[in-house]
Amino acid sequence: MSPTIVILAAGLGTRMRSRRAKVLHPLAGRPMISYVVRTALAAKPSEVIVIIGYQADEVRAAVEREVQRWERAQATRPEERPQIEFVLQPEPQGTGHALMVARDALARGEGPLVVLSGDMPLVRAETVTELVEYHQKARQVATIVTMHLPDPSGYGRILRTPDGDFVRIVEDRDASEEERAIQEVNSGLYCFDRKPLIGSLDRLTPDNRQGEYYLTDVPLILTSLGYRVGTWECHAADQLVGINSRRDLAEVEARLRKEIAHRWLESGVTLHDPATIYIDDTVEIGQDTVIYPHVILEGETVIGQECTIHSWTRISNSRVGDRVTIHNSSVVIESRIGDDASIGPFAHLRGEAEIANQVVIGNFVEVKKSVVGRGSKARHLAYLGDATIGERVNIGAGTITCNFDGKRKHRTIIEDDVHIGSDTMLVAPVRVGRGAVTGAGAVVIRDVPEKTLVVGVPAVEKKKVEP
Ligand code: UD1
Ligand code: CA
């Protein structure tokens, strides 16, 4: 029977020293909780119950975003979707209390209950499935997943009889010196039979150093009621790391980044010195793309095939076509670049810049909220903001779209085959007609008719031209 998965995510995460809930801290571009949600969904549960409390709205939104992403990726039919339920734990009074407030939700379903922590982002769905299988075969009402750690500090320790039978879990802060030396720890991942678990929750007391209701007291309560409780030592302990501090966060992120890099290397992307290349988990990269050291690819970025991305470039939430070259130290944010384009070095594209195929954007060119048509070129030193630029346009060095009059932004329209002379100021709103030419240093304050040369300050019509 498919399990119900409970995700504990109501805590603040005091040890992070942050105003942001621990489970919302990003790891390789996604909030920590989203990894746990993905694992939960991949384990094919009948239902997922998420306990939220601190920054509940934000945590809920992060969970919902991940569920939507999952559904898009899997193309799941509505009837195959597990139910997602949120339960509010208004005060974080401990991991046991988190289940106490969810009692009604837990009682509604059937099948085993798996408990996952929102701060365990590396657990794999196969591990959850194996746990449920083990739990059912072992015929016990609680299975605690344990691991041996060279440095067990911070974790609950597993106490056993001299014969090796499970006795109870003692929390780090409540443990004696002797108990602290035990290297077998509670991973924070469990499987329970639903009814005995619910029955034991009433018996929890906050009688400990932290004054909290510990979920880790449940196993002892169950044994005292005569139930069978056991442990399962996970073969893949590295999946079970819990993040409590920013140091843990940094270590886990480094591991995730390594895994992500390996994934792209295996799928046919060249990474020169992968240790210095930061690729978010949300990024897609096409085959035969080559990435040089110190490149950062963030957010919902998609890079096409056979691109070359040179060092010190950052691309965030953007789409890059095929065979694009991005030279050193360019910044591309929320923009689109077509096929066969060449960007940089030192280019800055932002605010929905739309760069068509075969465009060249050269050094020290900033493009903001502008469309640059096929085959157009702005090779050096320009600001193109709020502009619509046609095809085969040449933008001379030093060109500026003067889009801001001190109060409002205005658009500049440059039609096909225009030649903008060096150092032209285009004072928006302004339109430069098809095939027109502006002389070097022109300050264009009025629309320029088609095929007309304008020169001077302010620019005046000089003569008709053939593009
Ligand atoms: C917990 C275990 C510990 C185990 C470790 C593994 C308890 C008492 N201790 O300790 O034995 O070795 O995990 O990583 O369970 N949460 C709530 N509501 C609360 C408190 C916590 O939802 O009132 C959530 C947190 O948001 C977090 C998770 O439960 O996602 C675990 O809480 P945390 O404080 O990190 O527990 P640990 O001290 O790590
Ligand atoms: Ca923890």
Coordinates of C-alpha atoms and ligand atoms in Angstrom, one line a residue:
M1 CA 0.0 0.0 0.0
S2 CA 1.4 3.4 -0.9
P3 CA 2.6 5.5 2.0
T4 CA 1.5 8.8 3.3
I5 CA 4.6 11.1 3.5
V6 CA 4.7 13.7 6.2
I7 CA 7.2 16.5 5.7
L8 CA 8.2 18.5 8.9
A9 CA 8.8 22.1 7.8
A10 CA 7.4 24.3 10.5
G11 CA 10.6 25.3 12.4
L12 CA 12.5 28.5 12.1
G13 CA 15.9 26.9 12.1
T14 CA 17.6 28.9 14.9
R15 CA 21.0 27.6 14.1
M16 CA 20.9 29.2 10.7
R17 CA 20.9 32.6 12.4
S18 CA 18.5 33.9 9.7
R19 CA 15.2 35.7 9.5
R20 CA 14.3 33.3 6.7
A21 CA 12.9 29.9 7.5
K22 CA 15.6 27.3 7.2
V23 CA 13.7 25.2 4.6
L24 CA 13.4 28.2 2.3
H25 CA 17.2 28.8 2.0
P26 CA 18.2 28.1 -1.6
L27 CA 20.4 25.2 -2.6
A28 CA 21.7 25.3 -6.1
G29 CA 18.8 27.6 -7.1
R30 CA 15.9 25.8 -5.4
P31 CA 14.7 26.2 -1.9
M32 CA 15.7 23.3 0.4
I33 CA 12.2 22.2 0.9
S34 CA 11.6 21.7 -2.8
Y35 CA 14.2 18.9 -2.9
V36 CA 12.3 17.1 -0.2
V37 CA 9.0 17.6 -1.9
R38 CA 10.5 16.2 -5.2
T39 CA 11.7 13.1 -3.3
A40 CA 8.3 12.7 -1.6
L41 CA 6.5 12.9 -4.9
A42 CA 8.9 10.5 -6.7
A43 CA 8.2 7.9 -3.9
K44 CA 4.6 7.7 -5.2
P45 CA 2.8 8.4 -2.0
S46 CA -1.0 8.4 -1.7
E47 CA -0.8 11.7 0.1
V48 CA 1.8 14.2 1.2
I49 CA 1.2 16.2 4.5
V50 CA 3.4 19.2 5.0
I51 CA 3.6 20.7 8.5
I52 CA 4.2 24.4 8.2
G53 CA 4.5 27.2 10.8
Y54 CA 7.2 29.7 10.6
Q55 CA 6.7 31.8 7.3
A56 CA 4.0 29.3 6.5
D57 CA 2.7 31.2 3.4
E58 CA 6.2 31.3 1.8
V59 CA 6.9 27.6 2.6
R60 CA 3.5 26.6 1.3
A61 CA 4.1 28.6 -1.9
A62 CA 7.6 26.9 -2.3
V63 CA 6.0 23.5 -1.9
E64 CA 3.2 24.3 -4.4
R65 CA 5.7 25.6 -7.0
E66 CA 7.6 22.3 -6.7
V67 CA 4.4 20.2 -7.0
Q68 CA 3.6 22.2 -10.2
R69 CA 7.1 21.7 -11.6
W70 CA 6.8 18.0 -10.9
E71 CA 3.4 17.7 -12.6
R72 CA 4.7 19.6 -15.7
A73 CA 7.8 17.4 -15.9
Q74 CA 5.9 14.1 -15.4
A75 CA 2.8 15.1 -17.3
T76 CA 0.8 13.3 -14.6
R77 CA -2.9 12.9 -15.0
P78 CA -5.1 14.5 -12.3
E79 CA -6.1 11.1 -10.9
E80 CA -2.5 10.1 -10.5
R81 CA -1.6 13.1 -8.4
P82 CA -1.1 12.6 -4.7
Q83 CA -3.1 14.8 -2.4
I84 CA -1.1 17.6 -0.9
E85 CA -2.3 18.8 2.5
F86 CA -0.9 21.6 4.6
V87 CA -1.2 21.5 8.4
L88 CA -0.4 24.6 10.4
Q89 CA 1.7 24.2 13.6
P90 CA 1.3 27.7 15.1
E91 CA 4.1 27.3 17.6
P92 CA 7.1 25.1 17.0
Q93 CA 7.0 23.0 20.1
G94 CA 9.0 20.1 18.7
T95 CA 9.0 17.4 16.0
G96 CA 6.5 15.3 18.1
H97 CA 4.2 18.3 18.5
A98 CA 4.3 18.8 14.7
L99 CA 2.7 15.4 14.4
M100 CA 0.3 16.1 17.2
V101 CA -1.2 19.0 15.4
A102 CA -1.6 16.9 12.3
R103 CA -3.4 14.1 14.1
D104 CA -6.7 14.5 12.3
A105 CA -5.0 14.6 8.9
L106 CA -2.9 11.5 9.8
A107 CA -6.0 9.6 11.0
R108 CA -7.9 10.1 7.7
G109 CA -5.7 7.9 5.5
E110 CA -4.5 4.3 5.4
G111 CA -1.1 2.6 4.8
P112 CA 2.2 3.3 6.4
L113 CA 3.4 6.8 7.4
V114 CA 6.9 8.0 6.4
V115 CA 8.2 11.0 8.2
L116 CA 10.8 13.2 6.3
S117 CA 12.4 16.4 7.6
G118 CA 12.3 19.5 5.4
D119 CA 16.0 19.9 6.1
M120 CA 17.1 16.6 4.5
P121 CA 17.4 17.6 0.8
L122 CA 19.5 14.7 -0.4
V123 CA 17.3 11.7 0.5
R124 CA 16.3 9.8 -2.6
A125 CA 12.9 8.4 -3.4
E126 CA 14.4 4.9 -3.8
T127 CA 15.6 5.1 -0.2
V128 CA 12.1 6.0 1.0
T129 CA 10.6 3.1 -1.0
E130 CA 13.2 0.7 0.4
L131 CA 12.4 1.8 3.9
V132 CA 8.7 1.2 3.4
E133 CA 9.5 -2.3 2.0
Y134 CA 11.8 -3.1 4.9
H135 CA 9.3 -1.8 7.4
Q136 CA 6.6 -4.0 6.1
K137 CA 8.8 -7.1 5.9
A138 CA 10.1 -6.6 9.4
R139 CA 6.6 -6.5 10.8
Q140 CA 7.3 -3.8 13.3
V141 CA 5.2 -0.7 14.0
A142 CA 8.1 1.8 13.8
T143 CA 11.3 1.7 11.8
I144 CA 14.0 4.3 12.6
V145 CA 16.6 4.9 9.8
T146 CA 20.0 5.1 11.4
M147 CA 23.5 5.7 10.3
H148 CA 27.0 5.7 11.7
L149 CA 28.8 9.0 11.6
P150 CA 32.5 9.7 12.6
D151 CA 31.2 13.0 14.0
P152 CA 27.7 12.3 15.4
S153 CA 27.4 15.7 17.2
G154 CA 24.0 17.4 16.8
Y155 CA 22.1 14.1 16.0
G156 CA 20.0 12.0 18.3
R157 CA 22.0 8.9 19.4
I158 CA 20.7 5.3 19.2
L159 CA 20.8 3.5 22.5
R160 CA 20.9 -0.3 22.4
T161 CA 21.0 -3.2 24.9
P162 CA 24.3 -5.1 25.1
D163 CA 22.6 -7.6 22.7
G164 CA 22.1 -4.9 20.2
D165 CA 18.4 -4.4 20.5
F166 CA 17.0 -1.0 20.1
V167 CA 16.1 0.8 23.3
R168 CA 15.5 4.5 22.6
I169 CA 16.8 7.7 21.0
V170 CA 18.5 10.3 23.2
E171 CA 18.8 13.8 21.8
D172 CA 22.3 15.4 21.6
R173 CA 21.4 18.0 24.2
D174 CA 19.9 15.5 26.6
A175 CA 22.7 12.9 26.2
S176 CA 25.3 12.1 28.9
E177 CA 29.0 12.2 28.0
E178 CA 29.0 8.5 27.5
E179 CA 25.9 8.6 25.3
R180 CA 27.4 11.4 23.2
A181 CA 30.2 9.0 22.2
I182 CA 27.8 6.7 20.4
Q183 CA 28.3 7.1 16.7
E184 CA 25.0 5.5 15.6
V185 CA 22.5 8.3 15.1
N186 CA 18.9 8.9 14.2
S187 CA 18.7 10.2 10.6
G188 CA 15.3 11.8 11.1
L189 CA 13.7 9.5 8.6
Y190 CA 11.1 7.0 9.9
C191 CA 8.3 4.7 8.9
F192 CA 5.4 4.1 11.2
D193 CA 2.2 2.1 11.3
R194 CA -0.4 4.8 11.5
K195 CA -2.6 3.8 14.4
P196 CA 0.1 3.0 17.0
L197 CA 1.9 6.2 16.1
I198 CA -1.3 8.3 16.5
G199 CA -2.0 6.5 19.8
S200 CA 1.4 7.3 21.2
L201 CA 1.3 11.0 20.5
D202 CA -0.9 11.7 23.5
R203 CA 1.8 10.3 25.8
L204 CA 4.6 12.7 24.7
T205 CA 5.8 15.2 27.3
P206 CA 8.1 18.2 26.9
D207 CA 10.2 16.8 29.7
N208 CA 13.7 17.5 28.4
R209 CA 16.4 20.2 28.0
Q210 CA 14.6 21.9 25.1
G211 CA 11.1 21.7 26.6
E212 CA 9.8 20.3 23.4
Y213 CA 7.6 17.3 22.4
Y214 CA 10.2 15.1 20.7
L215 CA 9.1 12.7 17.9
T216 CA 12.2 10.7 19.0
D217 CA 10.4 9.8 22.2
V218 CA 7.7 7.9 20.2
P219 CA 9.8 4.7 19.7
L220 CA 10.3 4.2 23.5
I221 CA 6.6 4.8 24.1
L222 CA 5.7 2.3 21.5
T223 CA 8.0 -0.4 23.0
S224 CA 6.6 0.3 26.5
L225 CA 3.1 -0.4 25.0
G226 CA 4.4 -3.7 23.8
Y227 CA 4.8 -2.9 20.1
R228 CA 7.8 -4.0 18.0
V229 CA 10.2 -1.2 17.1
G230 CA 13.3 -1.5 15.1
T231 CA 16.0 0.3 13.1
W232 CA 17.2 0.1 9.5
E233 CA 20.7 1.1 8.9
C234 CA 20.8 3.0 5.6
H235 CA 23.6 1.9 3.2
A236 CA 23.6 5.4 1.7
A237 CA 24.2 7.6 4.8
D238 CA 25.4 10.5 2.7
Q239 CA 21.8 11.0 1.6
L240 CA 20.6 11.5 5.1
V241 CA 22.5 14.6 6.1
G242 CA 20.3 17.2 7.9
I243 CA 21.0 20.8 7.4
N244 CA 21.1 22.8 10.6
S245 CA 23.6 25.6 10.0
R246 CA 24.9 27.7 7.1
R247 CA 28.0 25.5 7.2
D248 CA 25.9 22.4 6.6
L249 CA 24.1 24.3 3.8
A250 CA 27.4 25.2 2.1
E251 CA 28.7 21.6 2.4
V252 CA 25.5 20.2 0.9
E253 CA 25.4 22.8 -1.8
A254 CA 28.9 21.9 -2.8
R255 CA 27.9 18.3 -3.1
L256 CA 24.8 19.1 -5.1
R257 CA 26.8 21.3 -7.5
K258 CA 29.2 18.5 -8.1
E259 CA 26.4 16.1 -8.9
I260 CA 24.8 18.7 -11.2
A261 CA 28.1 19.1 -13.0
H262 CA 28.5 15.4 -13.4
R263 CA 25.0 15.2 -14.8
W264 CA 25.9 17.7 -17.6
L265 CA 29.3 16.2 -18.3
E266 CA 27.5 12.8 -18.8
S267 CA 25.0 14.3 -21.1
G268 CA 27.6 15.8 -23.5
V269 CA 28.4 19.2 -22.2
T270 CA 32.0 20.2 -21.8
L271 CA 32.9 21.9 -18.5
H272 CA 36.4 23.2 -18.3
D273 CA 37.2 22.9 -14.6
P274 CA 33.7 22.0 -13.3
A275 CA 34.6 22.9 -9.7
T276 CA 34.4 26.6 -10.6
I277 CA 31.3 26.4 -12.7
Y278 CA 28.0 27.0 -10.8
I279 CA 25.0 25.5 -12.5
D280 CA 21.6 25.7 -10.7
D281 CA 19.5 22.6 -10.5
T282 CA 16.9 24.3 -12.6
V283 CA 19.1 24.9 -15.7
E284 CA 19.0 23.0 -19.0
I285 CA 22.0 22.8 -21.3
G286 CA 22.2 21.4 -24.9
Q287 CA 24.7 19.0 -26.2
D288 CA 28.2 20.0 -27.3
T289 CA 28.0 23.3 -25.4
V290 CA 31.3 24.3 -24.0
I291 CA 31.6 26.2 -20.7
Y292 CA 34.8 27.8 -19.4
P293 CA 35.8 28.2 -15.7
H294 CA 33.9 30.6 -13.4
V295 CA 30.6 30.7 -15.2
I296 CA 27.4 31.0 -13.3
L297 CA 24.1 29.7 -14.8
E298 CA 21.1 30.5 -12.6
G299 CA 17.4 30.0 -12.3
E300 CA 15.2 28.9 -15.2
T301 CA 18.0 29.2 -17.7
V302 CA 18.0 27.2 -20.9
I303 CA 21.2 27.1 -23.0
G304 CA 21.0 25.5 -26.5
Q305 CA 23.4 23.2 -28.3
E306 CA 27.0 24.0 -29.4
C307 CA 27.2 27.2 -27.5
T308 CA 30.4 28.5 -26.0
I309 CA 30.3 30.4 -22.8
H310 CA 33.5 32.1 -21.7
S311 CA 34.7 32.8 -18.2
W312 CA 33.2 35.1 -15.6
T313 CA 29.8 35.2 -17.3
R314 CA 26.6 35.0 -15.4
I315 CA 23.3 34.0 -17.0
S316 CA 20.2 34.1 -15.0
N317 CA 16.6 33.1 -15.9
S318 CA 17.4 33.4 -19.6
R319 CA 17.1 31.5 -22.8
V320 CA 20.0 31.1 -25.1
G321 CA 19.7 29.6 -28.6
D322 CA 22.0 27.2 -30.5
R323 CA 25.6 28.0 -31.5
V324 CA 25.7 31.2 -29.5
T325 CA 29.1 32.5 -28.2
I326 CA 29.1 34.5 -25.0
H327 CA 32.4 36.1 -24.5
N328 CA 34.0 36.8 -21.1
S329 CA 32.4 38.7 -18.2
S330 CA 29.0 39.1 -19.7
V331 CA 25.8 39.4 -17.6
V332 CA 22.5 38.1 -19.0
I333 CA 19.4 38.4 -16.9
E334 CA 15.8 37.6 -17.8
S335 CA 16.6 37.8 -21.5
R336 CA 16.5 35.8 -24.7
I337 CA 19.2 35.3 -27.2
G338 CA 18.6 33.7 -30.6
D339 CA 20.7 31.2 -32.5
D340 CA 24.2 32.1 -33.8
A341 CA 24.4 35.3 -31.8
S342 CA 27.6 36.7 -30.3
I343 CA 27.5 38.5 -27.0
G344 CA 30.2 40.3 -25.1
P345 CA 32.9 40.5 -23.8
F346 CA 31.5 42.7 -21.0
A347 CA 27.9 42.9 -22.3
H348 CA 24.9 43.4 -20.1
L349 CA 21.5 42.1 -21.2
R350 CA 18.7 42.5 -18.8
G351 CA 15.0 43.2 -18.3
E352 CA 13.7 41.0 -21.1
A353 CA 16.2 41.9 -23.7
E354 CA 15.2 40.0 -26.9
I355 CA 18.2 39.3 -29.1
A356 CA 17.3 37.7 -32.4
N357 CA 19.4 35.2 -34.4
Q358 CA 22.8 36.3 -35.7
V359 CA 22.9 39.5 -33.7
V360 CA 26.2 40.8 -32.4
I361 CA 26.3 42.6 -29.1
G362 CA 29.8 43.6 -28.3
N363 CA 31.8 45.0 -25.4
F364 CA 30.3 47.5 -23.0
V365 CA 26.9 47.3 -24.6
E366 CA 23.9 47.3 -22.2
V367 CA 20.6 46.2 -23.6
K368 CA 17.5 46.6 -21.4
K369 CA 13.9 45.8 -22.3
S370 CA 14.7 46.0 -26.0
V371 CA 14.2 43.9 -29.1
V372 CA 17.2 43.6 -31.4
G373 CA 16.3 42.2 -34.8
R374 CA 18.0 39.5 -36.8
G375 CA 21.5 40.3 -38.0
S376 CA 21.8 43.6 -36.2
K377 CA 25.0 44.7 -34.6
A378 CA 26.0 46.9 -31.7
R379 CA 29.6 46.1 -31.4
H380 CA 30.9 48.6 -28.9
L381 CA 29.9 51.0 -26.0
A382 CA 26.2 51.5 -26.3
Y383 CA 23.0 51.8 -24.1
L384 CA 19.9 50.4 -25.8
G385 CA 17.0 50.7 -23.4
D386 CA 13.3 50.5 -24.2
A387 CA 14.1 50.2 -27.9
T388 CA 12.8 48.2 -30.8
I389 CA 15.5 47.7 -33.3
G390 CA 14.8 46.1 -36.7
E391 CA 16.9 43.8 -38.8
R392 CA 20.4 44.4 -40.2
V393 CA 20.7 47.6 -38.2
N394 CA 24.2 48.9 -37.3
I395 CA 24.5 50.7 -34.0
G396 CA 27.7 52.8 -33.9
A397 CA 30.0 53.0 -30.9
G398 CA 28.8 55.3 -28.2
T399 CA 25.1 55.3 -29.2
I400 CA 22.6 56.0 -26.4
T401 CA 18.9 55.7 -26.4
C402 CA 17.9 58.5 -24.1
N403 CA 14.9 56.7 -22.7
F404 CA 14.3 58.6 -19.5
D405 CA 13.2 62.2 -19.4
G406 CA 13.5 62.4 -15.6
K407 CA 9.9 61.3 -15.0
R408 CA 9.0 58.6 -17.5
K409 CA 10.5 56.1 -19.9
H410 CA 10.0 56.4 -23.6
R411 CA 10.6 54.0 -26.5
T412 CA 13.0 54.3 -29.4
I413 CA 12.1 52.6 -32.7
I414 CA 14.8 51.9 -35.2
E415 CA 13.6 50.3 -38.4
D416 CA 15.4 47.8 -40.6
D417 CA 18.7 48.6 -42.4
V418 CA 19.3 51.8 -40.4
H419 CA 22.9 52.9 -39.8
I420 CA 23.3 54.8 -36.5
G421 CA 26.5 56.8 -36.6
S422 CA 28.9 56.7 -33.6
D423 CA 27.9 58.7 -30.5
T424 CA 24.3 59.3 -31.7
M425 CA 21.9 60.3 -28.9
L426 CA 18.4 59.1 -29.7
V427 CA 16.1 61.2 -27.5
A428 CA 13.0 59.1 -27.0
P429 CA 10.2 58.9 -28.0
V430 CA 11.7 58.8 -31.4
R431 CA 11.5 56.7 -34.6
V432 CA 14.3 56.3 -37.2
G433 CA 12.8 55.2 -40.5
R434 CA 13.9 52.3 -42.6
G435 CA 17.3 52.7 -44.3
A436 CA 18.0 56.1 -42.6
V437 CA 21.5 57.2 -41.4
T438 CA 22.5 59.4 -38.5
G439 CA 25.8 61.2 -38.6
A440 CA 28.4 60.8 -35.9
G441 CA 27.5 62.8 -32.8
A442 CA 23.9 63.5 -33.9
V443 CA 21.4 64.3 -31.2
V444 CA 18.1 63.0 -32.7
I445 CA 15.1 64.7 -31.2
R446 CA 12.6 64.2 -34.0
D447 CA 11.5 61.2 -36.1
V448 CA 13.8 60.5 -39.0
P449 CA 12.1 59.7 -42.3
E450 CA 13.0 56.6 -44.3
K451 CA 16.3 56.7 -46.3
T452 CA 17.3 60.1 -44.9
L453 CA 20.6 61.2 -43.5
V454 CA 20.3 63.4 -40.4
V455 CA 23.3 65.2 -38.8
G456 CA 24.1 67.7 -36.1
V457 CA 22.8 68.9 -32.7
P458 CA 19.8 68.7 -32.8
A459 CA 19.9 66.6 -35.9
V460 CA 18.4 68.0 -39.1
E461 CA 17.7 66.4 -42.5
K462 CA 20.7 66.6 -44.8
K463 CA 19.7 64.5 -47.8
K464 CA 18.1 61.2 -49.1
V465 CA 20.3 58.1 -49.0
E466 CA 20.3 54.6 -50.4
P467 CA 20.9 52.0 -47.7
Ligands
UD1_1 C1 16.1 15.9 14.7 C2 15.9 14.7 15.7 C3 17.3 14.0 15.9 C4 17.9 13.6 14.5 C5 18.0 14.8 13.6 C6 18.4 14.3 12.2 C7 14.1 15.3 17.1 C8 13.7 15.8 18.5 N1 15.4 15.2 16.9 O1 16.9 16.8 15.4 O2 17.1 12.9 16.7 O3 19.1 13.0 14.7 O4 16.7 15.4 13.5 O5 18.6 15.3 11.3 O6 13.2 15.1 16.3 N2 10.1 21.0 12.9 C9 8.8 21.3 12.9 N3 8.2 21.7 14.0 C10 8.8 21.8 15.2 C11 10.2 21.6 15.2 C12 10.8 21.1 14.1 O7 8.1 21.2 11.9 O8 8.2 22.2 16.2 C13 10.8 20.6 11.7 C14 11.9 21.5 11.3 O9 11.4 22.6 10.4 C15 12.9 20.6 10.6 C16 12.6 19.2 11.2 O10 11.4 19.3 11.9 O11 12.6 20.6 9.2 C17 13.7 18.8 12.1 O12 13.9 19.7 13.1 P1 15.3 20.1 13.7 O13 15.1 21.2 14.7 O14 16.2 20.4 12.6 O15 15.7 18.8 14.4 P2 17.2 18.3 14.8 O16 17.6 19.1 16.0 O17 18.0 18.3 13.7
CA2 CA 17.8 19.0 11.6

